[in-house]
Short mmCIF file of C-alpha atoms and ligand atoms in Angstrom, two decimals:
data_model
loop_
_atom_site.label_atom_id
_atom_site.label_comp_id
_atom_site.label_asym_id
_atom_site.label_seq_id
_atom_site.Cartn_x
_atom_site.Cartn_y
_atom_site.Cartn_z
CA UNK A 1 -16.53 11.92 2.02
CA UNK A 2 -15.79 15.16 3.57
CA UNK A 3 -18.76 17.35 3.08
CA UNK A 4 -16.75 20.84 3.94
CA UNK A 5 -15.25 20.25 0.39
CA UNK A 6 -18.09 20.41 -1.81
CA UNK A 7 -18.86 23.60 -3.49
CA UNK A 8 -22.30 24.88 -2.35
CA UNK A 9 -22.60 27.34 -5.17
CA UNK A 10 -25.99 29.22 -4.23
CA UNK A 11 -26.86 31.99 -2.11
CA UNK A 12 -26.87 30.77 1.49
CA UNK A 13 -29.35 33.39 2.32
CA UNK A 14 -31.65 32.42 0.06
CA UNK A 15 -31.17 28.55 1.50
CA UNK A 16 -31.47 29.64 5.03
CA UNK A 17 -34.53 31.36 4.26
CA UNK A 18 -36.12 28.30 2.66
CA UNK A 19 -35.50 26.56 5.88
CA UNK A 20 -37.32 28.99 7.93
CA UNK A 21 -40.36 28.61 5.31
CA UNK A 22 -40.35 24.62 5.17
CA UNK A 23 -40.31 25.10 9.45
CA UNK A 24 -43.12 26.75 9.54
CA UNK A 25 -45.40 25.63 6.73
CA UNK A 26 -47.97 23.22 8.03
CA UNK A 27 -48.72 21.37 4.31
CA UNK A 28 -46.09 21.55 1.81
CA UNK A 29 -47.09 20.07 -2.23
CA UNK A 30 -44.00 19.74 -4.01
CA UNK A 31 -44.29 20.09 -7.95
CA UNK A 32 -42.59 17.58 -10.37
CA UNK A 33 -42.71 19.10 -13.79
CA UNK A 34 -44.68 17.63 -16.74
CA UNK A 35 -43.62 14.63 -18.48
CA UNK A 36 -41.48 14.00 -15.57
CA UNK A 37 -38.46 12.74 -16.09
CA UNK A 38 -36.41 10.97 -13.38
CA UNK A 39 -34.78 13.90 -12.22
CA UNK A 40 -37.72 15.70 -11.11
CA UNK A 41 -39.24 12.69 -9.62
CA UNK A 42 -36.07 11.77 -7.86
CA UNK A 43 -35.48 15.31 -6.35
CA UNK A 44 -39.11 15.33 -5.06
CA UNK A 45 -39.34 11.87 -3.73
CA UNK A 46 -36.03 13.07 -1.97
CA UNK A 47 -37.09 16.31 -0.49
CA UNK A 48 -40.07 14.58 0.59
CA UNK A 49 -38.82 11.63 2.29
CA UNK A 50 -36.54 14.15 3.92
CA UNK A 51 -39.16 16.76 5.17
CA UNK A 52 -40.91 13.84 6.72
CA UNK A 53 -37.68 13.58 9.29
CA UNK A 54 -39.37 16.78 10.34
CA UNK A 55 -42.52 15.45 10.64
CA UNK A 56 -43.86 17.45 7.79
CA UNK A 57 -47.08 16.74 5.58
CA UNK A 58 -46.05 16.46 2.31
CA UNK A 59 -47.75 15.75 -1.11
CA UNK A 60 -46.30 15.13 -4.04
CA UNK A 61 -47.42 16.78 -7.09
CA UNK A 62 -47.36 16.10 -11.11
CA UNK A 63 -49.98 16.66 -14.12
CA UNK A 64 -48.96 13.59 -15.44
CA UNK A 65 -47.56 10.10 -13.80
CA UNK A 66 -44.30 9.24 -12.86
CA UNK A 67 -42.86 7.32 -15.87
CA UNK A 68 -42.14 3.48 -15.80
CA UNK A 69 -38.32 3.97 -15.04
CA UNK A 70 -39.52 5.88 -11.46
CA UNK A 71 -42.06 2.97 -10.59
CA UNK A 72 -39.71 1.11 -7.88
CA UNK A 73 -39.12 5.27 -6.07
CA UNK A 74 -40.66 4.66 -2.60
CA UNK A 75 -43.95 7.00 -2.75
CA UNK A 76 -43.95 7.49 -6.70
CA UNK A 77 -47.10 5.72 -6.44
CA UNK A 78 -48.95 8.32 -4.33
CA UNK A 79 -47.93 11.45 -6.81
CA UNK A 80 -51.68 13.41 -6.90
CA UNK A 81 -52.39 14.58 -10.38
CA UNK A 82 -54.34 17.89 -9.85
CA UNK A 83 -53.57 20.76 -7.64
CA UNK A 84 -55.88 22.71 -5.14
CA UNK A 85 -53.81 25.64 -4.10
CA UNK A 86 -55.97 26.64 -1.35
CA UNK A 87 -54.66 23.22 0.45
CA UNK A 88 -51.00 24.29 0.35
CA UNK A 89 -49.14 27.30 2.66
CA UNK A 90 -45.83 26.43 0.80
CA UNK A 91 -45.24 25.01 -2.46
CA UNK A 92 -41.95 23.93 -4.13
CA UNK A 93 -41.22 22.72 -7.84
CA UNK A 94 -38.31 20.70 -8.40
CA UNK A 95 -36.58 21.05 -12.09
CA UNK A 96 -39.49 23.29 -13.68
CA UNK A 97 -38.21 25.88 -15.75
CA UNK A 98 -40.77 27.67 -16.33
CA UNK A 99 -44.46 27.70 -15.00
CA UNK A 100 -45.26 26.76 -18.21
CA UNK A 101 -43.59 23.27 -16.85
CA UNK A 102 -45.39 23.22 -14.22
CA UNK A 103 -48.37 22.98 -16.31
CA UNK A 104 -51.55 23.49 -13.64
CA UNK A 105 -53.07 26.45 -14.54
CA UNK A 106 -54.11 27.86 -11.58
CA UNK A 107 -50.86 27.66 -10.53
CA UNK A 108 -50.86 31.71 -11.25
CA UNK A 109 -53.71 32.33 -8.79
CA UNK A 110 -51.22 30.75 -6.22
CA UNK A 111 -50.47 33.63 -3.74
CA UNK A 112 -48.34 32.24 -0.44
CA UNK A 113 -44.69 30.74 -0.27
CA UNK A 114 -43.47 29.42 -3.17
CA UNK A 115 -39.46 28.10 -3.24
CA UNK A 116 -38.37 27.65 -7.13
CA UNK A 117 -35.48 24.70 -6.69
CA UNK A 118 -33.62 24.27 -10.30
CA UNK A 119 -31.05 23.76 -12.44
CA UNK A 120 -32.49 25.41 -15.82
CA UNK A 121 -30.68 28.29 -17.61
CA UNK A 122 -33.76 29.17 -18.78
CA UNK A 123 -35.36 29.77 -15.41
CA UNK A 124 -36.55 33.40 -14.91
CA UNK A 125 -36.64 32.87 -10.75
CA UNK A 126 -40.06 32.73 -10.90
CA UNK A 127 -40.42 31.51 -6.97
CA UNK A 128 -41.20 33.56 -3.93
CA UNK A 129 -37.87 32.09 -2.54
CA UNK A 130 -35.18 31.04 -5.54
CA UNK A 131 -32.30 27.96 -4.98
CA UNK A 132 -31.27 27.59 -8.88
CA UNK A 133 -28.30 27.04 -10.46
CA UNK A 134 -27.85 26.19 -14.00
CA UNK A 135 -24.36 25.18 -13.96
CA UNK A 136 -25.16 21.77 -11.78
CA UNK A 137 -25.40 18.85 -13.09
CA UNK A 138 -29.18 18.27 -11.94
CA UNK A 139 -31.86 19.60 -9.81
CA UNK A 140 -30.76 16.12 -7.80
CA UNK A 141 -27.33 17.79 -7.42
CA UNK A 142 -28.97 20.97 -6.11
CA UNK A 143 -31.11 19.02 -3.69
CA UNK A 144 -28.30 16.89 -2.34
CA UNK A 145 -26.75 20.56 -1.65
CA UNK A 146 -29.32 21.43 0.22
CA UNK A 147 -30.26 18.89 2.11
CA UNK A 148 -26.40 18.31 3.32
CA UNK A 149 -26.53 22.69 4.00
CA UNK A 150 -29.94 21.84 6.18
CA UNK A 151 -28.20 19.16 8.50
CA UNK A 152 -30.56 16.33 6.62
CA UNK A 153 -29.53 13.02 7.33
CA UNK A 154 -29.06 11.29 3.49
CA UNK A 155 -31.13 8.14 4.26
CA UNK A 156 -30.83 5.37 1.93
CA UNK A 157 -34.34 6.02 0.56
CA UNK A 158 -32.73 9.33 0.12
CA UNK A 159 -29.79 8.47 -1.59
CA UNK A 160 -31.63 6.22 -4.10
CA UNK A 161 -33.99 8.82 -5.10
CA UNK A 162 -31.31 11.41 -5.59
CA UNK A 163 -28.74 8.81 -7.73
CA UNK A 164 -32.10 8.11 -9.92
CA UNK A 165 -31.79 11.97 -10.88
CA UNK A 166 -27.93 12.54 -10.89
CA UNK A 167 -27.47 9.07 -13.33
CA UNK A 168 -30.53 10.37 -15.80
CA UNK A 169 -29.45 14.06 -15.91
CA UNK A 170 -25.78 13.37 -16.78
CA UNK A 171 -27.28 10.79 -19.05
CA UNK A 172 -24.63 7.82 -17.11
CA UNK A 173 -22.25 10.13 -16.02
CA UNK A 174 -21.28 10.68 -20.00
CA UNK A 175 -22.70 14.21 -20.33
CA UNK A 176 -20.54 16.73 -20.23
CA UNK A 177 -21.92 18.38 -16.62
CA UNK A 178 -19.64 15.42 -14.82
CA UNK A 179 -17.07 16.75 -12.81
CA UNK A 180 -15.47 15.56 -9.41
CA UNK A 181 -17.91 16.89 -7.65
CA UNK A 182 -20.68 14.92 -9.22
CA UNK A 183 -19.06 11.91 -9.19
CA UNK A 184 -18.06 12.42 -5.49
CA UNK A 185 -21.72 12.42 -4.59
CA UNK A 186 -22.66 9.50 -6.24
CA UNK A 187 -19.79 7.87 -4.20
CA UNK A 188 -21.50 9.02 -1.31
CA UNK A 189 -25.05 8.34 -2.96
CA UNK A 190 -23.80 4.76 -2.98
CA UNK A 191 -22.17 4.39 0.62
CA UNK A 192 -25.18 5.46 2.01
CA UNK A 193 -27.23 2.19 0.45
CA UNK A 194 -27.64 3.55 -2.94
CA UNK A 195 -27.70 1.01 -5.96
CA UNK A 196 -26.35 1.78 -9.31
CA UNK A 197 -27.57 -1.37 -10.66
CA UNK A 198 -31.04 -0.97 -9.52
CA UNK A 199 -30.62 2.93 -11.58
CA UNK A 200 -29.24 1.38 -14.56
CA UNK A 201 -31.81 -1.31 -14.56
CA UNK A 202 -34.91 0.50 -14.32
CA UNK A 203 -33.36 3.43 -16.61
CA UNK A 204 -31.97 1.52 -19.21
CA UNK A 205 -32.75 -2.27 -19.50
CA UNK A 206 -36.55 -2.07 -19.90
CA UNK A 207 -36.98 -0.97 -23.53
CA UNK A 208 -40.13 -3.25 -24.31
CA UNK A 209 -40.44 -4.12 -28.59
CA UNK A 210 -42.39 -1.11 -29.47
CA UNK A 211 -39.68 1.45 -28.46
CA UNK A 212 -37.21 -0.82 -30.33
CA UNK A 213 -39.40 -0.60 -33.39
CA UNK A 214 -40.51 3.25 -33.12
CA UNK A 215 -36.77 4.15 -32.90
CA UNK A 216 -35.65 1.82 -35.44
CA UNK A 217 -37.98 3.72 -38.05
CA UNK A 218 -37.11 7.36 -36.49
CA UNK A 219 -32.89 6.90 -36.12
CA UNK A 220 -33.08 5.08 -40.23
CA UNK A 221 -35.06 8.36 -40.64
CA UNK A 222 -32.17 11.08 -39.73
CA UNK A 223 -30.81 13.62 -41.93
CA UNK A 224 -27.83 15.78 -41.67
CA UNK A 225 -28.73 19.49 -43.21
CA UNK A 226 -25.57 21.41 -44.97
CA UNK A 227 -25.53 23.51 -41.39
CA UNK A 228 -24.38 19.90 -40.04
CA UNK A 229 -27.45 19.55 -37.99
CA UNK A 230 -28.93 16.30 -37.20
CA UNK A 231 -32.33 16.29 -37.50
CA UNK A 232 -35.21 13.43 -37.40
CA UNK A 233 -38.86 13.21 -37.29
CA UNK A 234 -41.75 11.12 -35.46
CA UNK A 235 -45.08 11.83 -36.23
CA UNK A 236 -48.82 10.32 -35.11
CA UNK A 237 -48.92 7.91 -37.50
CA UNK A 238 -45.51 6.42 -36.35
CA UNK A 239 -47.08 6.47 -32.92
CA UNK A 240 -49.83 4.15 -34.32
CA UNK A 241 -48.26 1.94 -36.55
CA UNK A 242 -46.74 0.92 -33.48
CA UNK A 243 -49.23 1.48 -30.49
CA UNK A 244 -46.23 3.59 -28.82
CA UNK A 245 -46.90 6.29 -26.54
CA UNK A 246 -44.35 9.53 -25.83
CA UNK A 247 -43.31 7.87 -23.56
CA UNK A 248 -41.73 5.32 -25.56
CA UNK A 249 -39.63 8.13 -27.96
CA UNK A 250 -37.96 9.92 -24.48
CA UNK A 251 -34.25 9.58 -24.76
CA UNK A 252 -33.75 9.02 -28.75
CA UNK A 253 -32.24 12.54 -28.98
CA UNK A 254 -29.22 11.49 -27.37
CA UNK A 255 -28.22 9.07 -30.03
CA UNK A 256 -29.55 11.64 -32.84
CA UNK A 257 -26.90 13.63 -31.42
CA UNK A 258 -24.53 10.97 -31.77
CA UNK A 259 -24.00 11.29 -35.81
CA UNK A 260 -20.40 11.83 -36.56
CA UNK A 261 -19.64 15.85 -36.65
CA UNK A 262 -22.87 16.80 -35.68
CA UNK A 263 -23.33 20.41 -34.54
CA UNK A 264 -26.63 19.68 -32.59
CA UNK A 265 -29.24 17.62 -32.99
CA UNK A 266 -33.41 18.30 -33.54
CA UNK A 267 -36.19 15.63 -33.04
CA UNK A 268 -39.53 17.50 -34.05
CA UNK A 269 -42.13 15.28 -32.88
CA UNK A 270 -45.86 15.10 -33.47
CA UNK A 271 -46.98 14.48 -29.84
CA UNK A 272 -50.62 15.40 -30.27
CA UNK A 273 -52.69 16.24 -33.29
CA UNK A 274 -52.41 19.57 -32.66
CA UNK A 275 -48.86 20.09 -31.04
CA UNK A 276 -45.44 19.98 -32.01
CA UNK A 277 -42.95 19.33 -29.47
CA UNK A 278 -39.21 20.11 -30.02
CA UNK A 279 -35.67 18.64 -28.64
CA UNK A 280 -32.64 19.81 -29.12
CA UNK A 281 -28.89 18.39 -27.75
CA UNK A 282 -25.68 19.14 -28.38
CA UNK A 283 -22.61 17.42 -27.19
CA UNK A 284 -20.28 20.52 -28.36
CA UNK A 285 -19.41 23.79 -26.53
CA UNK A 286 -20.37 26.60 -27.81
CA UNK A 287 -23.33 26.76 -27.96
CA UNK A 288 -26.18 27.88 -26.73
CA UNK A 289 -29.60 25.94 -27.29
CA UNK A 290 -31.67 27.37 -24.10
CA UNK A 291 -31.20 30.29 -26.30
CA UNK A 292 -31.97 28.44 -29.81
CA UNK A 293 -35.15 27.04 -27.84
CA UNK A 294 -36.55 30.74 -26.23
CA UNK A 295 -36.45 31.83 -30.14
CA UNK A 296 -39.48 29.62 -30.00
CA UNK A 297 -41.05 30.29 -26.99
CA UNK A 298 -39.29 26.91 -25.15
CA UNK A 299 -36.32 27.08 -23.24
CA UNK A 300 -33.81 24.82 -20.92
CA UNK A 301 -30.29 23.67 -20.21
CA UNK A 302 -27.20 24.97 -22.99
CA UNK A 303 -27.12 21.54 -24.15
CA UNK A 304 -30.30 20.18 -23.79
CA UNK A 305 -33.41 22.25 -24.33
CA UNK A 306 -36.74 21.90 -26.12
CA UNK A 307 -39.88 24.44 -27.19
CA UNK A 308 -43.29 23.52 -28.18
CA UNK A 309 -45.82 24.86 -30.37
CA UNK A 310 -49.26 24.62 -32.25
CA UNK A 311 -49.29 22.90 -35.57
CA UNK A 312 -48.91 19.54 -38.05
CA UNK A 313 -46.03 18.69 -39.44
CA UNK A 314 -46.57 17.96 -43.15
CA UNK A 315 -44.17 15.62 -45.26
CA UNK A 316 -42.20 17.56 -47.86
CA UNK A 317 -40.92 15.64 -50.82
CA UNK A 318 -37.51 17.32 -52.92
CA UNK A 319 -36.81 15.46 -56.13
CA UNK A 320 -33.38 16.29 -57.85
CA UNK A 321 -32.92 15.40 -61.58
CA UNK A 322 -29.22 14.74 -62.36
CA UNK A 323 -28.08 14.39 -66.02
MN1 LIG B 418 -32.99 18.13 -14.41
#
């Protein structure tokens, strides 16, 4: 693959100035966003397996564990679940957003370096240094960039980490963010010891009974309003009935999205008692549902994007009498 053709579409200031930071920072936490997804794992598994060619001391960050698909990542075992910002002279989040994503709360109290690397639409640059870019296909895509820009060398430990995020984020390579380019680094993702079969394995060939059942009961459950939105529910009690966890309902908005002439498609999901988390996904152009998403405080990609709120959702019954 000849690397002088890819299109590094972000400010090469910026990316030069990033390097100077990483050079000189003595102990770097990188942040994977809540509920992290393989993307953000991937990308920081990456960057940190790569910053270690430097020699660099590196933690890796999350509120929450990497999920099950991630488990096989080298070092997704030794993520650190709280952060202590007087430890760190530089710290980087990988696919967050919003700070809101990256979900510690003293995260605002955090004064030094701070290089915001992302692929969000949504993302207000909220980073001492900024390397986003909505229109890639994945923070993975950004990183691989980077890396390539910084003279990294794309180990195989590397290239396994980034594929991870580059297969999720263009959900197989059938989202519409695939282009050449994409598919031209996953090439190169796989000449350099990368496994596709190890991705789809661990992404997509380990639903265990209970997410079988859960989504069984959610997909029978999906409407289509007169606006042509597809629309489906999961609350608590679903969660029970089948001892699932969120985990276990990640990914179901892609098929919700699926129904024939579908404009976009909404899962509102009970995830605590308290909280109502939203999806949304579109496989149409057109529009715009980072947008749809701020309207309610959330935010994301044009295609994929989700809010959250306070509240219950409460079953609503409409009877129609026909004579
Ligand atoms: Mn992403």
């Amino acid at each position: 693959m000849d690397l002088n053709t890819l299109n590094f579409d972000f400010d090469k200031k910026e990316a030069d100035k990033a390097l100077i930071t990483i050079k000189k920072s003595n102990l770097i936490g990188i942040i994977s966003h809540r509920h992290p997804d393989p993307d953000t794992i991937g990308a920081n598994l990456a960057l940190k397996s790569a910053l270690k060619q430097f020699g660099q001391e590196v933690d890796s960050i999350c509120v929450h564990q990497p999920p099950k698909t991630c488990q096989s990542l080298i070092g997704a075992d030794q993520y650190i679940n709280e952060l202590d910002i007087n430890k760190y002279d530089l710290i980087i989040s990988v696919d967050c957003g919003s700070l809101s994503q990256v979900a510690f709360t003293n995260i605002t109290d955090y004064q030094g370096e701070y290089i915001n690397i992302d692929h969000h639409a949504s993302n207000n640059n909220f980073g001492t240094i900024n390397l986003v870019n909505s229109y890639l296909s994945s923070t993975a895509e950004i990183l691989f960039l980077l890396l390539t820009y910084w003279g990294f060398n794309i180990t195989k430990d590397i290239a396994t980490n980034l594929l991870f995020g580059l297969y999720y984020d263009t959900g197989s390579f059938m989202h519409s963010n695939i282009n050449a380019q994409v598919l031209n680094i996953a090439s190169f993702l796989l000449e350099q010891g990368a496994s596709i079969q190890e991705v789809h394995q661990n992404m997509y060939c380990n639903f265990n009974l209970t997410k079988f059942h859960l989504w069984g009961q959610t997909l029978e459950n999906i409407s289509v309003n007169k606006d042509q939105t597809s629309i489906a529910f999961v609350g608590q009690e679903d969660f029970k009935k089948f001892n699932a966890n969120q985990e276990d309902i990640s990914g179901i908005i892609d098929y919700i999205s699926m129904v024939d002439n579908s404009n976009y498609a909404v899962l509102i999901n009970q995830d605590s008692e308290n909280h109502i988390k939203g999806s949304l996904r579109t496989r149409k152009d057109g529009y715009n549902l980072s947008d749809l998403a701020g309207t309610m405080g959330g935010g994301g990609h044009r295609k994929a994007s989700g809010f959250g709120f306070e509240g219950k959702i409460e079953k609503k019954y409409i009877w129609n009498i026909k004579n």
